Short mmCIF file of N, CA and C in Angstrom, two decimals:
data_model
loop_
_atom_site.label_atom_id
_atom_site.label_comp_id
_atom_site.label_asym_id
_atom_site.label_seq_id
_atom_site.Cartn_x
_atom_site.Cartn_y
_atom_site.Cartn_z
N MET I 21 216.43 57.09 189.93
CA MET I 21 214.59 57.39 189.76
C MET I 21 215.14 58.29 190.74
N GLU I 22 215.49 58.12 191.99
CA GLU I 22 215.85 58.74 192.85
C GLU I 22 217.05 59.71 192.66
N SER I 23 217.89 59.98 191.70
CA SER I 23 218.61 61.11 192.21
C SER I 23 217.51 62.15 191.31
N THR I 24 217.34 62.11 190.09
CA THR I 24 216.22 62.66 189.65
C THR I 24 214.92 63.32 190.05
N GLN I 25 214.68 62.19 191.39
CA GLN I 25 213.81 62.78 192.60
C GLN I 25 214.26 63.58 192.80
N SER I 26 214.97 63.88 193.34
CA SER I 26 215.96 64.54 194.17
C SER I 26 216.38 65.76 193.59
N LEU I 27 216.61 65.85 192.47
CA LEU I 27 216.41 67.16 190.96
C LEU I 27 215.44 67.89 191.29
N TYR I 28 213.97 67.10 191.43
CA TYR I 28 212.81 68.16 191.46
C TYR I 28 212.00 68.70 192.43
N ILE I 29 212.95 67.64 193.71
CA ILE I 29 212.19 68.61 194.52
C ILE I 29 212.81 70.07 194.80
N ASN I 30 213.79 69.69 194.00
CA ASN I 30 215.24 71.74 194.64
C ASN I 30 214.39 72.47 193.71
N LEU I 31 213.09 71.85 192.49
CA LEU I 31 212.39 73.19 191.80
C LEU I 31 211.02 73.58 192.24
N PHE I 32 210.67 73.01 193.36
CA PHE I 32 209.12 73.43 194.34
C PHE I 32 209.39 74.36 195.09
N SER I 33 209.30 75.69 195.05
CA SER I 33 209.97 76.05 196.58
C SER I 33 208.68 76.82 196.64
N ASP I 34 208.60 77.44 198.14
CA ASP I 34 206.68 77.73 198.46
C ASP I 34 206.68 79.42 197.77
N GLU I 35 206.69 79.87 196.70
CA GLU I 35 206.54 80.94 195.80
C GLU I 35 205.93 80.12 194.65
N LYS I 36 206.26 79.11 193.94
CA LYS I 36 206.01 78.74 192.88
C LYS I 36 204.44 77.80 193.41
N SER I 37 203.96 78.04 194.57
CA SER I 37 202.71 76.85 195.01
C SER I 37 201.83 77.49 194.36
N GLU I 38 201.35 78.52 194.22
CA GLU I 38 200.25 78.68 193.27
C GLU I 38 200.08 78.02 191.86
N VAL I 39 201.36 78.15 191.16
CA VAL I 39 201.44 77.18 190.56
C VAL I 39 201.36 75.72 189.92
N LEU I 40 201.82 74.93 191.27
CA LEU I 40 201.70 73.43 191.85
C LEU I 40 200.45 73.10 191.87
N LYS I 41 199.68 73.97 192.35
CA LYS I 41 197.77 73.57 191.96
C LYS I 41 197.68 73.47 191.00
N GLU I 42 197.87 74.89 190.72
CA GLU I 42 197.21 74.92 188.67
C GLU I 42 197.92 73.47 188.03
N LEU I 43 199.31 73.07 188.25
CA LEU I 43 199.81 71.89 187.37
C LEU I 43 199.11 70.98 187.65
N LEU I 44 199.18 70.75 189.17
CA LEU I 44 198.21 69.23 189.72
C LEU I 44 197.01 69.07 189.01
N HIS I 45 195.63 70.30 189.04
CA HIS I 45 194.98 70.43 188.61
C HIS I 45 194.56 70.12 187.14
N ALA I 46 195.27 70.59 186.09
CA ALA I 46 195.66 70.31 185.20
C ALA I 46 196.11 68.77 184.84
N CYS I 47 197.24 68.13 185.24
CA CYS I 47 196.81 66.65 185.26
C CYS I 47 196.03 66.28 185.65
N VAL I 48 195.39 66.33 186.80
CA VAL I 48 193.84 65.48 186.93
C VAL I 48 193.25 65.48 185.77
N ASP I 49 192.95 67.04 184.73
CA ASP I 49 192.63 67.06 183.98
C ASP I 49 192.14 65.97 182.45
N GLU I 50 193.72 65.73 182.04
CA GLU I 50 194.76 64.99 181.73
C GLU I 50 194.05 63.92 181.99
N ILE I 51 194.02 63.22 183.42
CA ILE I 51 193.59 62.07 183.25
C ILE I 51 192.21 62.01 183.11
N CYS I 52 191.79 63.42 183.38
CA CYS I 52 189.89 62.66 183.09
C CYS I 52 190.03 63.36 181.59
N GLY I 53 190.42 63.26 181.56
CA GLY I 53 189.95 63.18 179.21
C GLY I 53 190.30 64.45 178.94
N ARG I 54 190.26 65.67 179.74
CA ARG I 54 190.25 66.49 178.93
C ARG I 54 191.32 67.27 178.89
N PRO I 55 191.83 68.71 177.92
CA PRO I 55 193.15 69.17 178.12
C PRO I 55 193.81 69.01 179.14
N GLY I 56 195.59 68.51 179.20
CA GLY I 56 196.14 68.53 180.34
C GLY I 56 197.02 69.87 180.58
N PRO I 57 198.25 69.60 181.00
CA PRO I 57 199.09 70.78 180.59
C PRO I 57 200.20 70.79 179.87
N SER I 58 200.28 71.96 179.14
CA SER I 58 201.36 72.38 178.61
C SER I 58 202.56 72.86 179.57
N TYR I 59 203.54 72.78 178.50
CA TYR I 59 204.85 73.74 178.39
C TYR I 59 204.58 75.48 178.55
N HIS I 60 203.66 75.37 177.24
CA HIS I 60 203.70 76.95 177.20
C HIS I 60 202.44 77.50 178.32
N ARG I 61 201.61 76.72 178.68
CA ARG I 61 200.88 77.83 179.64
C ARG I 61 201.53 77.73 180.75
N PHE I 62 202.52 77.11 181.76
CA PHE I 62 203.57 77.86 182.77
C PHE I 62 204.45 78.45 181.96
N VAL I 63 205.41 78.02 181.02
CA VAL I 63 206.61 78.93 181.27
C VAL I 63 206.45 80.21 181.53
N ASN I 64 206.16 81.16 182.08
CA ASN I 64 206.21 81.72 182.35
C ASN I 64 205.67 82.35 183.43
N SER I 65 204.96 81.42 184.50
CA SER I 65 205.17 81.52 185.80
C SER I 65 206.22 80.72 186.22
N MET I 66 207.31 80.08 185.80
CA MET I 66 207.99 79.46 186.21
C MET I 66 208.98 79.88 185.57
N ASP I 67 210.15 78.58 186.41
CA ASP I 67 211.97 78.72 185.66
C ASP I 67 212.60 77.10 185.81
N TRP I 68 211.80 76.76 185.23
CA TRP I 68 211.67 75.14 184.89
C TRP I 68 211.89 75.45 183.17
N SER I 69 212.83 74.33 182.53
CA SER I 69 213.33 74.05 181.52
C SER I 69 212.69 73.57 180.74
N ARG I 70 212.28 73.08 179.74
CA ARG I 70 210.99 72.01 179.35
C ARG I 70 211.60 70.57 179.80
N ALA I 71 211.94 70.05 179.81
CA ALA I 71 212.61 68.93 180.49
C ALA I 71 212.64 68.78 182.17
N GLU I 72 212.34 69.88 182.33
CA GLU I 72 212.70 69.53 184.15
C GLU I 72 210.35 69.43 184.18
N TYR I 73 210.01 70.21 183.07
CA TYR I 73 208.68 70.27 183.52
C TYR I 73 208.09 69.01 183.25
N GLU I 74 208.15 68.06 182.20
CA GLU I 74 208.17 67.29 181.43
C GLU I 74 208.52 66.08 182.49
N GLY I 75 209.54 66.32 183.55
CA GLY I 75 209.79 64.84 184.64
C GLY I 75 208.92 66.05 185.55
N ILE I 76 208.83 66.39 185.59
CA ILE I 76 207.58 67.01 187.08
C ILE I 76 206.48 66.76 186.61
N CYS I 77 205.99 67.07 185.50
CA CYS I 77 204.62 66.35 185.04
C CYS I 77 204.20 64.71 185.17
N LYS I 78 205.45 64.25 184.67
CA LYS I 78 205.21 62.83 185.00
C LYS I 78 205.24 62.25 186.40
N LEU I 79 205.62 63.01 186.71
CA LEU I 79 206.29 62.79 188.35
C LEU I 79 204.38 62.82 188.72
N MET I 80 204.36 64.31 188.57
CA MET I 80 202.37 63.90 189.36
C MET I 80 201.67 63.07 189.15
N THR I 81 201.62 62.93 187.31
CA THR I 81 199.93 62.05 186.65
C THR I 81 200.85 60.79 187.20
N THR I 82 201.76 60.02 187.92
CA THR I 82 201.77 59.08 187.86
C THR I 82 201.15 58.98 189.66
N LEU I 83 201.95 60.00 190.27
CA LEU I 83 201.08 59.96 191.70
C LEU I 83 199.89 59.90 191.58
N LEU I 84 199.36 61.01 190.94
CA LEU I 84 197.62 61.21 190.96
C LEU I 84 197.31 59.86 190.12
N ARG I 85 198.04 58.79 189.32
CA ARG I 85 197.14 58.35 188.76
C ARG I 85 197.12 56.45 189.50
N ASN I 86 198.17 56.46 190.92
CA ASN I 86 198.30 55.57 191.98
C ASN I 86 196.69 55.42 191.77
N PRO I 87 196.53 54.83 191.93
CA PRO I 87 194.66 54.04 192.84
C PRO I 87 194.76 54.59 194.00
N ALA I 88 196.18 54.03 195.19
CA ALA I 88 196.54 53.61 196.59
C ALA I 88 196.34 55.68 196.89
N SER I 89 196.62 56.61 195.69
CA SER I 89 196.88 57.97 196.79
C SER I 89 195.15 58.39 197.10
N LEU I 90 194.19 57.30 196.38
CA LEU I 90 193.17 57.94 196.49
C LEU I 90 192.07 57.86 197.32
N TYR I 91 193.22 56.94 198.81
CA TYR I 91 193.00 57.14 200.28
C TYR I 91 193.57 57.81 200.88
N MET I 92 193.72 58.20 200.46
CA MET I 92 194.37 60.50 200.83
C MET I 92 195.32 59.86 202.33
N VAL I 93 195.24 58.48 202.66
CA VAL I 93 196.40 58.37 203.81
C VAL I 93 197.86 58.09 204.05
N GLU I 94 198.61 58.51 204.88
CA GLU I 94 200.16 58.81 204.73
C GLU I 94 200.01 57.44 204.41
N GLU I 95 199.78 56.51 205.14
CA GLU I 95 200.25 55.35 204.98
C GLU I 95 200.22 54.23 203.52
N LYS I 96 199.21 55.05 202.87
CA LYS I 96 199.01 54.11 201.75
C LYS I 96 199.77 55.03 200.59
N MET I 97 199.88 56.76 200.58
CA MET I 97 201.03 56.19 199.67
C MET I 97 202.42 56.12 199.14
N PRO I 98 202.48 56.20 198.01
CA PRO I 98 203.48 55.74 197.16
C PRO I 98 204.70 56.10 197.30
N GLN I 99 205.82 55.50 197.13
CA GLN I 99 207.28 55.97 197.64
C GLN I 99 207.64 57.33 197.57
N GLU I 100 207.38 57.66 195.80
CA GLU I 100 207.10 59.18 195.42
C GLU I 100 206.46 60.17 196.22
N TYR I 101 205.52 60.28 196.59
CA TYR I 101 205.21 61.17 197.69
C TYR I 101 205.34 61.43 199.12
N HIS I 102 206.76 60.31 198.87
CA HIS I 102 206.78 60.45 200.85
C HIS I 102 208.42 61.18 200.41
N GLU I 103 208.88 61.16 199.26
CA GLU I 103 210.19 61.63 199.14
C GLU I 103 210.25 63.28 198.82
N LEU I 104 208.50 63.77 198.41
CA LEU I 104 208.80 65.47 198.15
C LEU I 104 208.35 65.86 199.30
N PRO I 105 209.17 67.08 198.90
CA PRO I 105 208.90 68.10 200.41
C PRO I 105 207.06 68.14 201.24
N GLU I 106 207.37 68.76 202.24
CA GLU I 106 206.05 68.70 202.56
C GLU I 106 204.71 69.14 202.18
N GLN I 107 205.32 71.00 201.66
CA GLN I 107 204.68 71.75 201.36
C GLN I 107 203.68 71.27 199.88
N VAL I 108 204.58 70.49 199.11
CA VAL I 108 204.06 69.64 197.96
C VAL I 108 202.77 68.77 198.63
N GLN I 109 203.45 67.92 199.10
CA GLN I 109 202.67 67.05 199.97
C GLN I 109 201.00 66.91 200.18
N ARG I 110 200.85 68.73 200.93
CA ARG I 110 199.70 69.47 201.56
C ARG I 110 199.33 69.42 199.66
N ASN I 111 199.65 70.34 198.97
CA ASN I 111 199.10 70.22 198.04
C ASN I 111 198.50 69.40 196.83
N ILE I 112 199.25 68.38 197.30
CA ILE I 112 198.40 67.21 195.86
C ILE I 112 197.58 66.68 197.13
N LEU I 113 197.41 66.59 198.51
CA LEU I 113 196.34 66.17 199.51
C LEU I 113 195.36 66.89 198.84
N THR I 114 195.55 68.42 198.46
CA THR I 114 193.82 68.87 198.93
C THR I 114 193.70 68.86 197.16
N CYS I 115 194.61 68.85 196.31
CA CYS I 115 193.75 68.10 195.29
C CYS I 115 193.62 67.62 194.79
N LEU I 116 193.63 66.03 195.35
CA LEU I 116 193.04 64.50 195.53
C LEU I 116 191.66 64.86 196.40
N LYS I 117 191.77 66.38 197.57
CA LYS I 117 190.72 65.91 198.16
C LYS I 117 189.33 66.49 197.40
N VAL I 118 189.85 67.12 196.47
CA VAL I 118 188.84 68.54 195.46
C VAL I 118 188.69 67.60 194.21
N ARG I 119 189.19 66.98 193.60
CA ARG I 119 189.38 66.08 192.57
C ARG I 119 189.10 64.32 192.73
N ARG I 120 188.77 64.07 193.97
CA ARG I 120 188.74 62.83 194.34
C ARG I 120 187.86 61.61 192.95
N GLU I 121 186.31 62.37 193.49
CA GLU I 121 185.78 61.37 192.39
C GLU I 121 186.11 62.02 190.74
N GLN I 122 186.36 62.17 190.96
CA GLN I 122 186.18 62.82 189.48
C GLN I 122 187.61 62.42 188.86
N LEU I 123 188.74 61.76 189.66
CA LEU I 123 189.52 60.89 188.90
C LEU I 123 189.10 59.59 190.07
N THR I 124 188.44 58.78 190.14
CA THR I 124 188.07 57.68 190.66
C THR I 124 187.46 57.60 189.12
N ASN I 125 186.50 58.24 189.09
CA ASN I 125 185.72 58.06 187.94
C ASN I 125 186.77 57.55 186.63
N ALA I 126 187.77 58.11 186.59
CA ALA I 126 188.13 57.90 185.28
C ALA I 126 188.62 57.23 185.18
N LEU I 127 189.99 56.69 186.59
CA LEU I 127 190.68 55.86 186.73
C LEU I 127 189.56 54.51 186.78
N LEU I 128 188.73 54.11 186.82
CA LEU I 128 187.66 53.31 186.67
C LEU I 128 187.38 53.13 185.10
N MET I 129 186.85 54.04 184.77
CA MET I 129 186.72 53.71 182.90
C MET I 129 187.92 53.18 182.57
N GLU I 130 188.92 54.09 182.77
CA GLU I 130 190.16 53.19 182.29
C GLU I 130 190.36 51.99 182.28
N HIS I 131 190.24 51.62 183.75
CA HIS I 131 190.42 50.37 183.41
C HIS I 131 189.17 49.49 182.66
N TYR I 132 187.99 49.85 183.21
CA TYR I 132 186.70 48.97 182.23
C TYR I 132 186.91 48.54 180.76
N LYS I 133 187.67 49.71 180.64
CA LYS I 133 187.80 50.02 178.45
C LYS I 133 188.86 48.68 178.91
N ARG I 134 189.20 48.61 179.60
CA ARG I 134 190.83 47.55 179.12
C ARG I 134 190.45 46.57 178.79
N LYS I 135 189.19 45.73 180.29
CA LYS I 135 189.18 44.43 180.57
C LYS I 135 187.30 44.43 179.45
N LEU I 136 186.35 45.44 179.63
CA LEU I 136 185.09 44.77 178.60
C LEU I 136 184.89 46.45 177.91
N PRO I 137 184.06 45.97 176.63
CA PRO I 137 183.50 47.10 176.25
C PRO I 137 182.58 47.89 177.01
N THR I 138 182.65 49.35 176.65
CA THR I 138 182.08 50.30 177.44
C THR I 138 181.28 51.38 176.66
N VAL I 139 180.14 51.31 176.74
CA VAL I 139 179.13 52.36 176.85
C VAL I 139 179.92 54.15 176.55
N ILE I 140 180.26 54.86 176.13
CA ILE I 140 180.62 55.55 175.98
C ILE I 140 179.93 56.82 175.97
N ASP I 141 178.54 56.80 174.70
CA ASP I 141 177.43 57.06 174.85
C ASP I 141 176.57 57.34 174.16
N PHE I 142 175.56 57.91 173.93
CA PHE I 142 173.90 57.22 173.35
C PHE I 142 173.40 58.33 172.75
N ASP I 143 172.66 57.24 171.58
CA ASP I 143 171.83 58.96 170.93
C ASP I 143 170.42 58.19 170.60
N TRP I 144 169.28 58.32 170.72
CA TRP I 144 167.93 58.14 170.70
C TRP I 144 166.66 59.29 169.93
N ARG I 145 166.04 58.17 169.02
CA ARG I 145 164.85 58.80 168.01
C ARG I 145 163.97 57.93 168.12
N LEU I 146 162.22 58.43 168.42
CA LEU I 146 161.71 57.97 168.49
C LEU I 146 161.13 58.02 167.23
N LYS I 147 160.28 56.55 167.01
CA LYS I 147 159.87 56.51 165.76
C LYS I 147 157.83 55.96 165.31
N LEU I 148 157.31 56.26 164.93
CA LEU I 148 155.97 55.91 164.45
C LEU I 148 155.78 55.33 163.18
N VAL I 149 155.95 53.97 163.04
CA VAL I 149 155.71 53.23 162.16
C VAL I 149 154.44 52.91 161.77
N MET I 150 153.55 53.87 160.95
CA MET I 150 152.59 53.97 160.42
C MET I 150 152.01 52.53 159.65
N GLY I 151 152.58 51.91 159.27
CA GLY I 151 152.41 50.90 158.18
C GLY I 151 153.08 49.74 157.77
N SER I 152 153.45 49.18 157.43
CA SER I 152 154.77 47.90 156.12
C SER I 152 153.72 47.37 155.49
N SER I 153 154.68 46.65 154.38
CA SER I 153 154.63 45.58 153.63
C SER I 153 153.52 44.44 154.33
N ARG I 154 153.39 44.40 155.03
CA ARG I 154 152.50 42.86 155.51
C ARG I 154 150.44 44.10 156.30
N MET I 155 150.92 44.69 156.38
CA MET I 155 149.85 45.88 157.03
C MET I 155 149.89 46.94 156.70
N ALA I 156 148.68 47.51 156.32
CA ALA I 156 148.84 49.01 156.02
C ALA I 156 148.44 49.65 156.71
N SER I 157 148.14 49.27 158.01
CA SER I 157 148.01 50.68 159.44
C SER I 157 148.57 49.71 160.94
N LEU I 158 149.69 49.83 160.90
CA LEU I 158 149.94 49.46 161.91
C LEU I 158 150.66 50.19 162.86
N ARG I 159 150.70 51.64 163.01
CA ARG I 159 150.69 51.92 163.93
C ARG I 159 151.73 52.02 165.56
N GLU I 160 152.57 51.63 165.09
CA GLU I 160 153.64 51.33 166.36
C GLU I 160 154.60 52.53 166.15
N SER I 161 154.84 52.00 167.94
CA SER I 161 156.29 53.05 168.33
C SER I 161 157.16 52.32 167.99
N LEU I 162 158.39 53.29 167.34
CA LEU I 162 159.67 52.19 167.31
C LEU I 162 160.82 53.06 168.57
N LEU I 163 161.76 52.48 169.36
CA LEU I 163 162.61 53.49 170.11
C LEU I 163 163.59 52.86 168.57
N GLN I 164 164.44 54.64 168.04
CA GLN I 164 165.60 53.63 167.74
C GLN I 164 167.17 54.37 168.51
N LEU I 165 168.28 53.19 169.07
CA LEU I 165 169.04 53.08 170.31
C LEU I 165 170.39 53.00 169.42
N ASP I 166 171.24 54.27 169.43
CA ASP I 166 172.47 53.85 169.36
C ASP I 166 173.14 54.13 170.19
N LEU I 167 173.95 53.12 170.80
CA LEU I 167 174.80 52.97 171.78
C LEU I 167 176.39 52.68 171.32
N MET I 168 177.35 54.15 171.52
CA MET I 168 178.78 54.59 171.33
C MET I 168 179.37 53.39 172.15
N VAL I 169 180.18 52.92 171.39
CA VAL I 169 180.99 51.38 172.23
C VAL I 169 182.01 51.77 172.10
N GLU I 170 182.95 51.32 173.14
CA GLU I 170 184.28 51.95 172.97
C GLU I 170 185.23 50.48 173.68
N ASP I 171 186.41 49.96 173.28
CA ASP I 171 187.19 49.08 173.72
C ASP I 171 188.32 49.01 173.44
N THR I 172 188.98 48.12 173.72
CA THR I 172 190.21 48.87 173.69
C THR I 172 191.13 48.94 172.78
N GLU I 173 190.54 48.35 170.99
CA GLU I 173 190.88 48.61 169.80
C GLU I 173 190.18 49.54 169.39
N SER I 174 188.70 49.62 169.34
CA SER I 174 187.98 50.39 168.61
C SER I 174 186.88 51.53 169.27
N ARG I 175 186.35 52.18 168.63
CA ARG I 175 185.15 52.73 168.49
C ARG I 175 183.75 52.37 167.89
N ARG I 176 183.03 52.09 168.03
CA ARG I 176 181.69 51.46 166.62
C ARG I 176 179.74 51.62 167.85
N ILE I 177 179.82 51.76 166.34
CA ILE I 177 178.20 52.04 167.20
C ILE I 177 177.12 50.87 166.77
N ILE I 178 176.31 50.51 168.05
CA ILE I 178 175.70 49.59 167.98
C ILE I 178 174.31 50.31 167.58
N ASP I 179 173.47 49.82 166.48
CA ASP I 179 172.56 50.15 166.58
C ASP I 179 171.12 48.90 167.11
N LEU I 180 169.89 49.72 167.40
CA LEU I 180 168.79 48.37 167.84
C LEU I 180 167.86 49.40 167.73
N GLU I 181 166.76 48.78 167.42
CA GLU I 181 165.46 48.88 167.43
C GLU I 181 164.45 48.08 168.14
N LEU I 182 163.94 49.12 169.21
CA LEU I 182 163.19 48.78 170.05
C LEU I 182 161.41 48.87 169.51
N ASN I 183 160.68 47.68 169.77
CA ASN I 183 159.62 48.33 170.11
C ASN I 183 159.76 48.69 171.73
N LYS I 184 157.84 48.79 172.52
CA LYS I 184 157.26 49.35 173.70
C LYS I 184 158.08 48.05 174.48
N ASP I 185 157.50 46.52 174.57
CA ASP I 185 157.83 45.79 174.50
C ASP I 185 159.46 45.24 175.30
N GLU I 186 159.90 45.53 173.91
CA GLU I 186 161.24 45.10 174.07
C GLU I 186 161.95 46.33 174.89
N LEU I 187 161.87 47.23 175.22
CA LEU I 187 162.75 48.64 175.57
C LEU I 187 162.10 47.99 177.02
N GLU I 188 161.08 47.67 177.61
CA GLU I 188 160.56 47.66 178.45
C GLU I 188 161.67 46.63 179.52
N THR I 189 161.69 45.49 178.58
CA THR I 189 162.53 44.45 179.52
C THR I 189 163.69 45.35 179.06
N MET I 190 164.58 46.03 178.48
CA MET I 190 165.92 45.92 178.38
C MET I 190 165.81 46.96 179.29
N ILE I 191 165.10 47.95 179.50
CA ILE I 191 164.96 48.47 180.90
C ILE I 191 164.87 47.91 181.83
N ASN I 192 164.41 46.78 182.14
CA ASN I 192 164.21 46.07 183.41
C ASN I 192 165.57 45.42 183.72
N ALA I 193 166.24 45.00 182.49
CA ALA I 193 167.62 44.09 183.00
C ALA I 193 168.21 44.78 183.25
N LEU I 194 168.53 46.48 183.11
CA LEU I 194 169.05 47.19 183.34
C LEU I 194 169.53 48.06 184.93
N ASP I 195 168.15 47.82 185.61
CA ASP I 195 167.58 48.69 186.38
C ASP I 195 168.02 47.16 187.20
N ALA I 196 168.57 45.78 187.08
CA ALA I 196 168.49 44.84 187.86
C ALA I 196 170.07 44.86 187.57
N ILE I 197 171.19 45.28 187.05
CA ILE I 197 172.46 45.45 186.94
C ILE I 197 172.91 46.40 188.33
N ALA I 198 172.06 47.60 188.02
CA ALA I 198 172.29 48.77 189.17
C ALA I 198 171.82 48.51 189.94
#
């Protein structure tokens, strides 16, 4: 790994600083679930081969995914960080300062998805039930709530139909958790 690392160190020059910044932010975008870096996006602004580009992307993504990097303290940074030139280290720290909250949220979400089912989205509809087979005039409002839940194996929708009392109980339970 170290010989590969030293090869990549030679690929970072001062005139490629803006390209490096763009690449770092694209790597953060990928970690956060948005479209990440692509070779075609950077092919005109750098003189790296595809293999060099992929190695650099992997190195930067590994550094940014490391929870120790979020401390932004030199002593806690991973070993790979210390092997990079100083101007690259500065660019990484600048990117981390700007995107720290987004990275933290994305890494926490990844962690939670591995451990527990996680609500990723929801949809709701309010219905007014005018009657039923038992009662001619019921006039009860119901909230139909669809929770999109994701875990390590699948995504599924949990459908809930709540009357006013059940909805209030659910809101109080969620408040207690927060």
